Amino acid sequence: MSCLQLSVPPLAASRSKRATIRCASDRQELFNRIAPVYDNLNDLLSLGQHRIWKRMAVSWSGAKPGDSLLDLCCGSGDLTFLMSEKAGERGKVIGLDFSKEQLSIASSRQYMLSKGCYNNIEWVEGDALDLPFSNGYFDAITMGYGLRNVVDKRRAMQEMFRVLKPGSRVSILDFNKTVQPLTAFFQEWVIDNVVVPTATVYGLAKEYQYLKSSIDEFLTGKELEKLALDAGFSYAIHYEIGGGLMGNLVATR
């Protein structure tokens, strides 16, 4: 079983001097704090629906057996494990995150699940704004609930474009910044009356109160499509899922 990797992979030796973690320290600390209960909260708050949305995201990535795959902002590894199942034992999957605590949990889950294909996973601590990989290295990329939290979304999209092979896809799952007033009202109600109170039980009310503002500051589906096209992608489409509460951007290099 591959162990937790906290250093720059060999393939990135030429970029090692630039592979330092430069994401906002407060966001990094936030995800370190919520790491121990992150999976339980996801299940409770979405009634398990997040697992369906993540499978959809992986399907849209176009990942297939033998591929080299990247799960960016991988957290505790849900998408990474799904990508691993797609790549199979002949493939390779890298789960990258800036939170050591999240990566430690992901590595522990890899060991406990003990599924054959999961041997193809390597965990890397790194920066989404300065990926420690060579140009055109990956056959597909997923990113779950990460783009909304990076400090420079344009740079993150450019980095994903850089490390993807021509014709390959990135699939980005996140909360949807809806333009529909009724959906927006319901989304805010859920955060105020379900998400934060539930997080309070775990002593994480302050950590989850940021969610509403992070969605308000996020991009709409059309704006995400434009972001991808401006970064160089040839095609981009944003799907609203989960009754419009979630969204998934699919962009082709």
Short mmCIF file of C-alpha atoms in Angstrom, two decimals:
data_model
loop_
_atom_site.label_atom_id
_atom_site.label_comp_id
_atom_site.label_asym_id
_atom_site.label_seq_id
_atom_site.Cartn_x
_atom_site.Cartn_y
_atom_site.Cartn_z
CA MET A 1 0.00 0.00 0.00
CA SER A 2 1.45 3.37 -0.92
CA CYS A 3 2.07 5.63 2.04
CA LEU A 4 1.24 9.28 2.59
CA GLN A 5 3.43 11.51 0.47
CA LEU A 6 4.24 14.98 1.79
CA SER A 7 6.98 15.86 -0.65
CA VAL A 8 7.12 16.84 -4.31
CA PRO A 9 6.90 13.79 -6.60
CA PRO A 10 9.98 12.87 -8.69
CA LEU A 11 8.25 13.89 -11.91
CA ALA A 12 8.19 17.46 -10.64
CA ALA A 13 11.87 17.88 -9.84
CA SER A 14 12.21 20.73 -12.31
CA ARG A 15 9.46 22.63 -10.48
CA SER A 16 10.38 21.74 -6.88
CA LYS A 17 11.53 25.23 -5.98
CA ARG A 18 8.12 26.60 -6.88
CA ALA A 19 6.06 23.85 -5.27
CA THR A 20 5.62 25.50 -1.89
CA ILE A 21 2.16 25.77 -0.36
CA ARG A 22 0.97 29.35 -0.77
CA CYS A 23 -2.80 29.05 -0.21
CA ALA A 24 -4.32 31.30 2.45
CA SER A 25 -3.26 29.99 5.84
CA ASP A 26 -6.67 30.59 7.43
CA ARG A 27 -8.39 28.33 4.88
CA GLN A 28 -5.71 25.69 5.35
CA GLU A 29 -6.19 25.76 9.12
CA LEU A 30 -9.98 25.58 8.69
CA PHE A 31 -9.80 22.35 6.70
CA ASN A 32 -7.29 20.91 9.14
CA ARG A 33 -9.76 21.54 11.98
CA ILE A 34 -12.80 19.99 10.28
CA ALA A 35 -10.87 16.98 8.93
CA PRO A 36 -11.79 14.52 11.76
CA VAL A 37 -15.55 14.90 11.20
CA TYR A 38 -15.63 15.96 7.56
CA ASP A 39 -16.96 12.66 6.18
CA ASN A 40 -19.63 12.24 8.86
CA LEU A 41 -20.89 15.78 8.30
CA ASN A 42 -21.03 15.28 4.53
CA ASP A 43 -23.22 12.21 4.99
CA LEU A 44 -25.50 13.92 7.50
CA LEU A 45 -25.88 17.22 5.67
CA SER A 46 -26.52 15.74 2.23
CA LEU A 47 -28.40 12.65 3.42
CA GLY A 48 -25.78 10.66 1.52
CA GLN A 49 -26.51 12.41 -1.77
CA HIS A 50 -22.93 13.70 -2.04
CA ARG A 51 -21.86 10.18 -2.98
CA ILE A 52 -24.13 10.26 -6.03
CA TRP A 53 -22.88 13.71 -7.06
CA LYS A 54 -19.27 12.55 -6.75
CA ARG A 55 -19.90 9.51 -8.95
CA MET A 56 -21.42 11.84 -11.53
CA ALA A 57 -18.34 14.06 -11.38
CA VAL A 58 -16.02 11.11 -11.93
CA SER A 59 -18.14 9.86 -14.83
CA TRP A 60 -17.98 13.28 -16.50
CA SER A 61 -14.17 13.28 -16.19
CA GLY A 62 -13.91 10.50 -18.75
CA ALA A 63 -11.43 8.55 -16.60
CA LYS A 64 -10.75 5.03 -17.87
CA PRO A 65 -8.55 1.98 -17.14
CA GLY A 66 -4.81 2.61 -17.38
CA ASP A 67 -5.11 6.40 -17.12
CA SER A 68 -2.97 8.77 -15.08
CA LEU A 69 -5.47 10.72 -13.00
CA LEU A 70 -5.43 13.65 -10.57
CA ASP A 71 -7.95 14.41 -7.84
CA LEU A 72 -7.29 18.00 -6.85
CA CYS A 73 -8.17 19.30 -3.37
CA CYS A 74 -8.86 15.65 -2.58
CA GLY A 75 -9.70 16.04 1.10
CA SER A 76 -10.33 12.66 2.71
CA GLY A 77 -10.26 10.93 -0.66
CA ASP A 78 -13.85 10.17 -1.75
CA LEU A 79 -13.27 11.21 -5.37
CA THR A 80 -9.74 9.79 -5.33
CA PHE A 81 -11.01 6.32 -4.50
CA LEU A 82 -13.65 6.53 -7.23
CA MET A 83 -10.98 7.63 -9.72
CA SER A 84 -8.80 4.73 -8.57
CA GLU A 85 -11.57 2.29 -9.41
CA LYS A 86 -11.78 3.81 -12.89
CA ALA A 87 -8.01 3.68 -13.49
CA GLY A 88 -7.60 0.10 -12.25
CA GLU A 89 -4.35 -1.57 -11.32
CA ARG A 90 -2.67 -0.46 -14.56
CA GLY A 91 -3.48 3.19 -13.88
CA LYS A 92 -2.11 5.80 -11.51
CA VAL A 93 -4.03 8.24 -9.30
CA ILE A 94 -2.68 11.17 -7.32
CA GLY A 95 -4.76 12.78 -4.59
CA LEU A 96 -3.46 16.28 -3.84
CA ASP A 97 -4.47 18.57 -1.00
CA PHE A 98 -2.94 21.35 1.11
CA SER A 99 -4.26 19.90 4.40
CA LYS A 100 -1.96 17.39 6.11
CA GLU A 101 -4.79 16.26 8.38
CA GLN A 102 -7.12 15.52 5.46
CA LEU A 103 -4.36 13.61 3.67
CA SER A 104 -3.60 11.61 6.80
CA ILE A 105 -7.26 10.56 7.01
CA ALA A 106 -7.29 9.72 3.30
CA SER A 107 -4.19 7.55 3.70
CA SER A 108 -5.75 5.76 6.69
CA ARG A 109 -8.92 5.11 4.70
CA GLN A 110 -6.82 3.68 1.87
CA TYR A 111 -5.24 1.24 4.30
CA MET A 112 -8.52 0.27 5.99
CA LEU A 113 -10.46 -0.21 2.75
CA SER A 114 -7.65 -2.43 1.47
CA LYS A 115 -9.00 -2.72 -2.06
CA GLY A 116 -6.55 -4.00 -4.67
CA CYS A 117 -6.82 -1.11 -7.10
CA TYR A 118 -6.26 1.43 -4.31
CA ASN A 119 -2.58 0.53 -4.46
CA ASN A 120 -2.46 2.85 -7.47
CA ILE A 121 -3.03 5.92 -5.25
CA GLU A 122 -0.34 8.34 -4.10
CA TRP A 123 -1.12 11.18 -1.68
CA VAL A 124 0.65 14.48 -2.22
CA GLU A 125 0.59 17.64 -0.12
CA GLY A 126 0.61 20.51 -2.58
CA ASP A 127 -0.77 23.79 -3.87
CA ALA A 128 -3.58 23.94 -6.44
CA LEU A 129 -2.08 27.20 -7.68
CA ASP A 130 1.33 25.68 -8.40
CA LEU A 131 0.89 22.01 -9.24
CA PRO A 132 4.11 19.97 -8.91
CA PHE A 133 3.58 18.06 -12.16
CA SER A 134 4.91 18.33 -15.69
CA ASN A 135 2.89 19.71 -18.61
CA GLY A 136 0.32 17.39 -20.20
CA TYR A 137 0.77 14.64 -17.62
CA PHE A 138 -2.81 13.64 -16.71
CA ASP A 139 -5.60 11.96 -18.67
CA ALA A 140 -8.32 13.43 -16.44
CA ILE A 141 -8.75 15.63 -13.37
CA THR A 142 -11.47 15.87 -10.74
CA MET A 143 -11.92 18.58 -8.14
CA GLY A 144 -14.61 18.31 -5.48
CA TYR A 145 -15.57 21.35 -3.42
CA GLY A 146 -12.16 22.91 -3.94
CA LEU A 147 -12.34 25.64 -6.60
CA ARG A 148 -14.64 27.76 -4.43
CA ASN A 149 -11.98 27.80 -1.71
CA VAL A 150 -8.81 28.61 -3.66
CA VAL A 151 -7.56 32.18 -3.43
CA ASP A 152 -6.98 32.52 -7.18
CA LYS A 153 -9.53 30.62 -9.28
CA ARG A 154 -8.09 31.81 -12.59
CA ARG A 155 -4.64 30.52 -11.70
CA ALA A 156 -6.05 27.20 -10.48
CA MET A 157 -7.88 26.71 -13.78
CA GLN A 158 -4.74 27.57 -15.74
CA GLU A 159 -2.76 25.01 -13.76
CA MET A 160 -5.35 22.30 -14.45
CA PHE A 161 -5.19 23.17 -18.13
CA ARG A 162 -1.39 22.97 -18.09
CA VAL A 163 -1.12 19.49 -16.56
CA LEU A 164 -3.91 17.93 -18.65
CA LYS A 165 -3.22 16.11 -21.89
CA PRO A 166 -4.81 17.57 -25.05
CA GLY A 167 -8.37 16.34 -25.47
CA SER A 168 -8.68 15.40 -21.79
CA ARG A 169 -11.27 16.70 -19.34
CA VAL A 170 -11.52 18.27 -15.91
CA SER A 171 -14.67 17.74 -13.86
CA ILE A 172 -15.27 20.22 -11.03
CA LEU A 173 -18.03 19.60 -8.47
CA ASP A 174 -19.06 22.34 -6.05
CA PHE A 175 -21.96 24.27 -4.60
CA ASN A 176 -23.95 26.02 -7.30
CA LYS A 177 -24.22 29.81 -7.20
CA THR A 178 -27.71 29.89 -8.62
CA VAL A 179 -29.33 32.82 -10.39
CA GLN A 180 -32.79 31.51 -9.43
CA PRO A 181 -34.16 33.47 -6.43
CA LEU A 182 -36.19 30.57 -5.02
CA THR A 183 -33.26 28.14 -5.18
CA ALA A 184 -30.94 30.75 -3.65
CA PHE A 185 -33.41 31.32 -0.80
CA PHE A 186 -33.67 27.57 -0.13
CA GLN A 187 -29.88 27.17 -0.26
CA GLU A 188 -29.41 29.93 2.33
CA TRP A 189 -32.18 28.47 4.51
CA VAL A 190 -30.51 25.05 4.48
CA ILE A 191 -27.15 26.55 5.48
CA ASP A 192 -28.64 28.66 8.28
CA ASN A 193 -31.09 26.07 9.63
CA VAL A 194 -29.44 22.73 8.88
CA VAL A 195 -25.74 23.03 8.11
CA VAL A 196 -24.61 25.42 10.83
CA PRO A 197 -26.78 23.92 13.61
CA THR A 198 -25.52 20.43 12.72
CA ALA A 199 -21.93 21.64 12.67
CA THR A 200 -22.53 23.24 16.07
CA VAL A 201 -23.06 19.77 17.55
CA TYR A 202 -19.48 18.98 16.51
CA GLY A 203 -18.20 22.30 17.85
CA LEU A 204 -17.61 23.62 14.34
CA ALA A 205 -20.24 26.34 13.97
CA LYS A 206 -17.70 29.06 13.15
CA GLU A 207 -15.95 26.82 10.65
CA TYR A 208 -19.16 26.23 8.69
CA GLN A 209 -20.54 29.76 8.88
CA TYR A 210 -18.09 30.70 6.11
CA LEU A 211 -20.03 28.50 3.69
CA LYS A 212 -22.72 31.04 2.78
CA SER A 213 -20.22 33.82 2.10
CA SER A 214 -18.02 31.47 0.06
CA ILE A 215 -21.00 30.63 -2.18
CA ASP A 216 -21.94 34.31 -2.48
CA GLU A 217 -18.38 35.07 -3.62
CA PHE A 218 -18.28 32.08 -5.99
CA LEU A 219 -18.97 32.13 -9.74
CA THR A 220 -22.22 31.29 -11.49
CA GLY A 221 -22.32 28.42 -13.98
CA LYS A 222 -21.89 30.78 -16.94
CA GLU A 223 -19.02 32.53 -15.21
CA LEU A 224 -17.32 29.19 -14.55
CA GLU A 225 -17.67 28.25 -18.22
CA LYS A 226 -16.04 31.56 -19.19
CA LEU A 227 -13.27 31.01 -16.63
CA ALA A 228 -12.43 27.67 -18.25
CA LEU A 229 -12.50 29.04 -21.79
CA ASP A 230 -10.32 31.99 -20.80
CA ALA A 231 -7.80 29.53 -19.34
CA GLY A 232 -7.52 27.86 -22.75
CA PHE A 233 -10.02 25.01 -22.59
CA SER A 234 -11.71 24.35 -25.94
CA TYR A 235 -15.13 23.53 -24.51
CA ALA A 236 -16.87 24.02 -21.17
CA ILE A 237 -20.33 23.24 -19.84
CA HIS A 238 -21.80 23.62 -16.36
CA TYR A 239 -24.50 21.25 -15.12
CA GLU A 240 -26.85 22.09 -12.25
CA ILE A 241 -27.50 19.00 -10.11
CA GLY A 242 -29.08 18.25 -6.75
CA GLY A 243 -32.08 20.42 -7.48
CA GLY A 244 -29.83 23.33 -8.40
CA LEU A 245 -28.02 23.31 -5.05
CA MET A 246 -24.89 21.79 -6.60
CA GLY A 247 -23.10 22.31 -9.91
CA ASN A 248 -20.52 20.48 -11.98
CA LEU A 249 -18.26 22.15 -14.52
CA VAL A 250 -16.87 19.92 -17.28
CA ALA A 251 -14.12 21.41 -19.44
CA THR A 252 -12.18 19.83 -22.30
CA ARG A 253 -8.59 20.80 -23.05
#
